[in-house]
XYZ file of C-alpha atoms in Angstrom:
273
model
C -9.072 17.878 29.503
C -6.148 18.362 31.849
C -4.482 21.819 32.309
C -1.131 21.863 30.334
C 2.025 23.918 29.792
C 3.834 23.692 26.621
C 7.438 25.572 26.355
C 8.807 27.139 23.322
C 10.817 24.678 20.608
C 14.297 24.684 21.893
C 17.126 22.682 19.916
C 14.105 21.032 18.336
C 12.608 19.891 21.594
C 9.512 21.009 23.168
C 8.446 20.165 26.573
C 4.730 19.706 27.742
C 3.830 19.723 31.755
C 0.458 18.397 32.390
C -0.963 19.226 35.851
C -2.631 16.270 37.894
C -3.930 19.036 40.092
C -4.181 22.698 39.931
C -4.968 25.115 42.367
C -5.084 28.807 41.346
C -3.436 31.446 44.005
C -6.006 34.057 42.410
C -9.613 34.233 41.642
C -10.516 35.056 37.987
C -13.635 37.066 37.421
C -15.769 34.837 35.345
C -16.997 37.798 33.179
C -13.553 37.644 31.837
C -14.544 34.810 29.853
C -17.418 35.933 28.497
C -17.570 37.232 24.738
C -18.965 40.683 24.165
C -19.289 41.166 20.426
C -18.600 44.996 19.807
C -21.301 47.282 18.072
C -21.410 46.620 14.344
C -19.559 43.370 14.442
C -20.874 39.621 13.919
C -19.666 36.089 14.998
C -18.837 34.055 11.953
C -18.444 30.284 12.846
C -16.065 28.472 10.497
C -15.497 24.644 10.443
C -18.849 24.195 11.988
C -18.997 20.397 12.016
C -21.694 18.088 13.997
C -21.857 14.517 15.204
C -23.687 12.291 12.873
C -24.915 8.839 13.227
C -25.264 7.845 9.378
C -23.280 8.066 6.149
C -26.343 9.320 4.530
C -26.470 12.060 6.979
C -22.908 12.814 6.768
C -23.062 12.959 2.808
C -25.885 15.156 2.844
C -23.568 17.731 4.912
C -20.136 17.285 3.551
C -21.563 17.095 -0.226
C -19.843 13.861 -1.243
C -19.748 10.438 -0.805
C -16.887 9.176 1.220
C -14.637 6.010 1.032
C -15.296 4.106 4.128
C -13.039 1.431 5.928
C -14.644 -2.109 7.067
C -14.084 -1.269 10.848
C -16.731 1.047 12.102
C -15.643 4.339 13.720
C -16.499 5.252 17.216
C -17.934 8.797 15.929
C -18.605 10.347 12.708
C -18.130 14.175 12.353
C -19.493 16.013 9.208
C -18.504 19.277 7.844
C -19.203 21.190 4.743
C -16.613 19.686 2.432
C -15.217 17.423 5.251
C -15.648 14.432 7.154
C -13.757 12.821 9.883
C -13.972 9.174 11.334
C -13.005 9.051 14.670
C -11.152 5.966 15.966
C -10.094 6.805 19.006
C -6.543 7.530 18.744
C -6.540 7.371 15.079
C -8.605 9.628 12.768
C -9.504 9.519 9.040
C -10.260 12.927 7.237
C -11.517 13.098 3.899
C -12.179 16.205 1.650
C -12.350 16.983 -2.051
C -9.195 16.260 -3.678
C -6.992 19.521 -5.083
C -4.730 18.789 -7.932
C -1.997 18.769 -8.270
C -0.978 16.134 -5.394
C 2.246 17.152 -3.625
C 4.120 15.403 -1.366
C 5.992 17.091 1.624
C 9.736 17.117 1.069
C 10.293 14.966 4.382
C 7.726 12.531 3.733
C 8.389 8.892 2.404
C 6.619 7.669 -0.565
C 4.271 4.684 -0.874
C 2.183 3.769 -3.783
C -1.575 3.026 -4.256
C -2.237 1.569 -7.791
C 0.787 3.514 -9.035
C -0.305 6.870 -7.402
C 1.884 8.254 -4.618
C 1.039 7.986 -0.739
C 2.499 10.440 1.307
C 4.004 8.700 4.697
C 5.122 10.937 7.792
C 5.585 8.579 10.937
C 2.154 7.091 11.456
C 0.243 9.799 9.106
C -0.862 8.670 5.489
C -1.927 11.024 2.936
C -2.956 10.199 -0.634
C -5.846 10.891 -3.228
C -8.536 8.221 -4.338
C -11.952 8.633 -5.761
C -11.482 12.358 -6.306
C -10.865 12.666 -2.398
C -7.820 13.502 -0.725
C -7.460 11.071 2.620
C -5.539 11.659 5.563
C -5.202 8.681 8.286
C -3.208 9.532 11.403
C -2.537 7.455 14.529
C -1.408 3.764 15.569
C -3.958 2.286 13.436
C -3.238 4.245 10.298
C -1.517 1.291 8.020
C -4.545 -1.059 8.910
C -7.272 1.242 8.328
C -5.638 2.456 4.951
C -5.441 -1.156 3.822
C -9.216 -1.493 4.399
C -9.735 1.955 2.032
C -6.953 0.798 -0.421
C -5.901 -2.806 -0.464
C -3.249 -2.223 -3.095
C -1.423 0.221 -0.529
C 2.407 -0.492 -1.056
C 4.605 0.817 1.794
C 8.146 1.717 0.734
C 10.992 -0.829 0.963
C 13.689 0.878 3.258
C 16.093 -2.070 1.903
C 16.614 -0.790 -1.837
C 20.022 0.217 -1.534
C 19.418 2.937 -4.145
C 22.952 4.276 -3.679
C 24.698 1.297 -5.330
C 23.114 2.318 -8.538
C 25.091 5.643 -8.454
C 27.504 6.205 -11.685
C 29.713 8.498 -9.199
C 29.699 7.849 -5.347
C 30.219 11.011 -3.166
C 31.944 10.470 0.162
C 30.555 12.153 3.070
C 32.305 13.581 5.863
C 30.453 12.275 9.049
C 32.127 14.597 11.247
C 30.612 17.455 9.297
C 27.098 15.628 8.537
C 26.837 15.559 12.442
C 27.694 18.933 13.093
C 25.053 19.981 10.608
C 22.747 17.574 12.015
C 22.942 19.315 15.290
C 22.693 22.736 13.681
C 19.151 21.604 12.169
C 18.480 20.263 15.765
C 18.757 23.752 16.887
C 16.477 25.309 14.341
C 18.909 26.121 11.746
C 19.236 25.475 7.992
C 16.063 23.340 7.917
C 16.316 22.853 4.131
C 18.653 19.829 4.837
C 15.492 18.063 5.783
C 14.194 18.315 2.187
C 15.943 15.855 -0.316
C 14.703 18.018 -3.240
C 16.535 21.458 -1.882
C 19.534 19.575 -0.853
C 19.902 18.132 -4.269
C 19.288 21.515 -5.468
C 22.189 22.787 -3.512
C 24.454 20.002 -4.526
C 23.908 20.256 -8.319
C 24.403 24.054 -8.313
C 27.329 24.042 -6.451
C 28.659 21.780 -9.275
C 28.024 24.263 -11.791
C 29.360 26.960 -9.800
C 31.942 25.542 -7.218
C 32.597 29.298 -5.981
C 29.311 29.623 -4.651
C 25.654 30.516 -5.634
C 25.090 34.117 -5.799
C 21.575 35.328 -6.976
C 19.410 32.752 -8.798
C 20.944 29.252 -9.154
C 21.809 28.261 -12.654
C 19.446 25.086 -12.297
C 16.343 26.246 -11.284
C 14.309 24.236 -8.530
C 11.628 23.458 -10.705
C 13.567 20.872 -12.645
C 14.410 18.806 -9.683
C 11.620 15.993 -9.006
C 11.626 13.156 -6.552
C 11.611 9.552 -8.250
C 11.668 7.670 -5.041
C 11.841 8.184 -1.408
C 11.927 5.347 1.359
C 12.283 7.497 4.277
C 16.020 6.448 4.605
C 16.951 7.002 0.839
C 15.720 8.851 -1.946
C 16.514 9.514 -5.761
C 16.203 12.810 -7.492
C 15.699 13.531 -11.316
C 17.277 16.557 -12.704
C 15.411 17.923 -15.871
C 18.740 20.010 -17.107
C 22.278 20.510 -16.394
C 25.535 18.198 -15.668
C 23.478 15.910 -13.366
C 20.677 13.994 -14.245
C 20.199 11.860 -10.823
C 21.181 12.148 -7.197
C 21.182 9.525 -4.672
C 20.562 10.624 -1.147
C 20.398 9.250 2.365
C 19.779 9.944 5.909
C 23.483 9.067 7.551
C 23.078 10.332 11.020
C 19.693 9.593 11.863
C 17.073 7.873 10.223
C 13.712 9.342 11.558
C 11.831 12.542 10.112
C 14.423 14.647 11.919
C 17.216 13.351 10.122
C 19.387 15.652 7.368
C 19.885 14.229 3.888
C 23.334 13.996 2.384
C 24.322 13.332 -1.367
C 25.992 9.915 -1.580
C 25.911 9.640 -5.474
C 24.923 10.937 -8.716
C 24.657 10.039 -12.362
C 26.274 12.430 -14.928
C 24.090 13.721 -18.046
C 24.692 11.480 -21.149
C 25.846 14.779 -22.787
C 29.617 14.305 -22.226
C 30.519 18.095 -22.640
C 28.171 18.938 -19.668
C 29.894 16.609 -17.352
C 30.963 18.027 -13.845
C 34.687 17.919 -13.565
């Protein structure tokens, strides 16, 4: 692997320099890279995996029977409790499933037989046959369909906002300024539609600002749909029952969410002013 120099993140950008050739101006003694274990200590290897040549051998090592795609991988690596199918630029990682399955806030939602699939760029994650499966790389969708033919990707043209009872006008100058702030590493919560909804609803309840614990707890908010561009969040209590959000400045994973509409609760007495 070539020598690389990677800078710190600045304004959401990170630069990697790859050296085609490298000639050091000092000689480094080889003993510096020799591990000497101090007396009384021992080396414990973690995540030790090995290259295997059959699924039977892999199953014996990982402790479960994996779900396998039709296309044969270049290599198979087996670990205790994990198996990796290597397709070059694309990998499949399978581990025993942990319940409940939680999708990251910035992830779009797909479906497999009614169960959610987390989609972040070319990375898909879901649970199937008591396994958690992660596929990442340019062939992720193709290989995912081999494991789960009923995979449904999110439709980015649903236009969820048209269903909102109350439309919310967004000041684009403010939204663009907030996007720049997030790009600079500030207020990352605006990348999470759940958190944006949480703040919006609580500001409707306490317009003077949120002091201490919010009136409407975060646990009552639930994502109903997320196409990666639009999202629908339901609220279990309070004056608002549904929040409609959209990425107005930038539609990729780095774009912030803005509230563009909501539905009031059926109880008229609890409707926001």
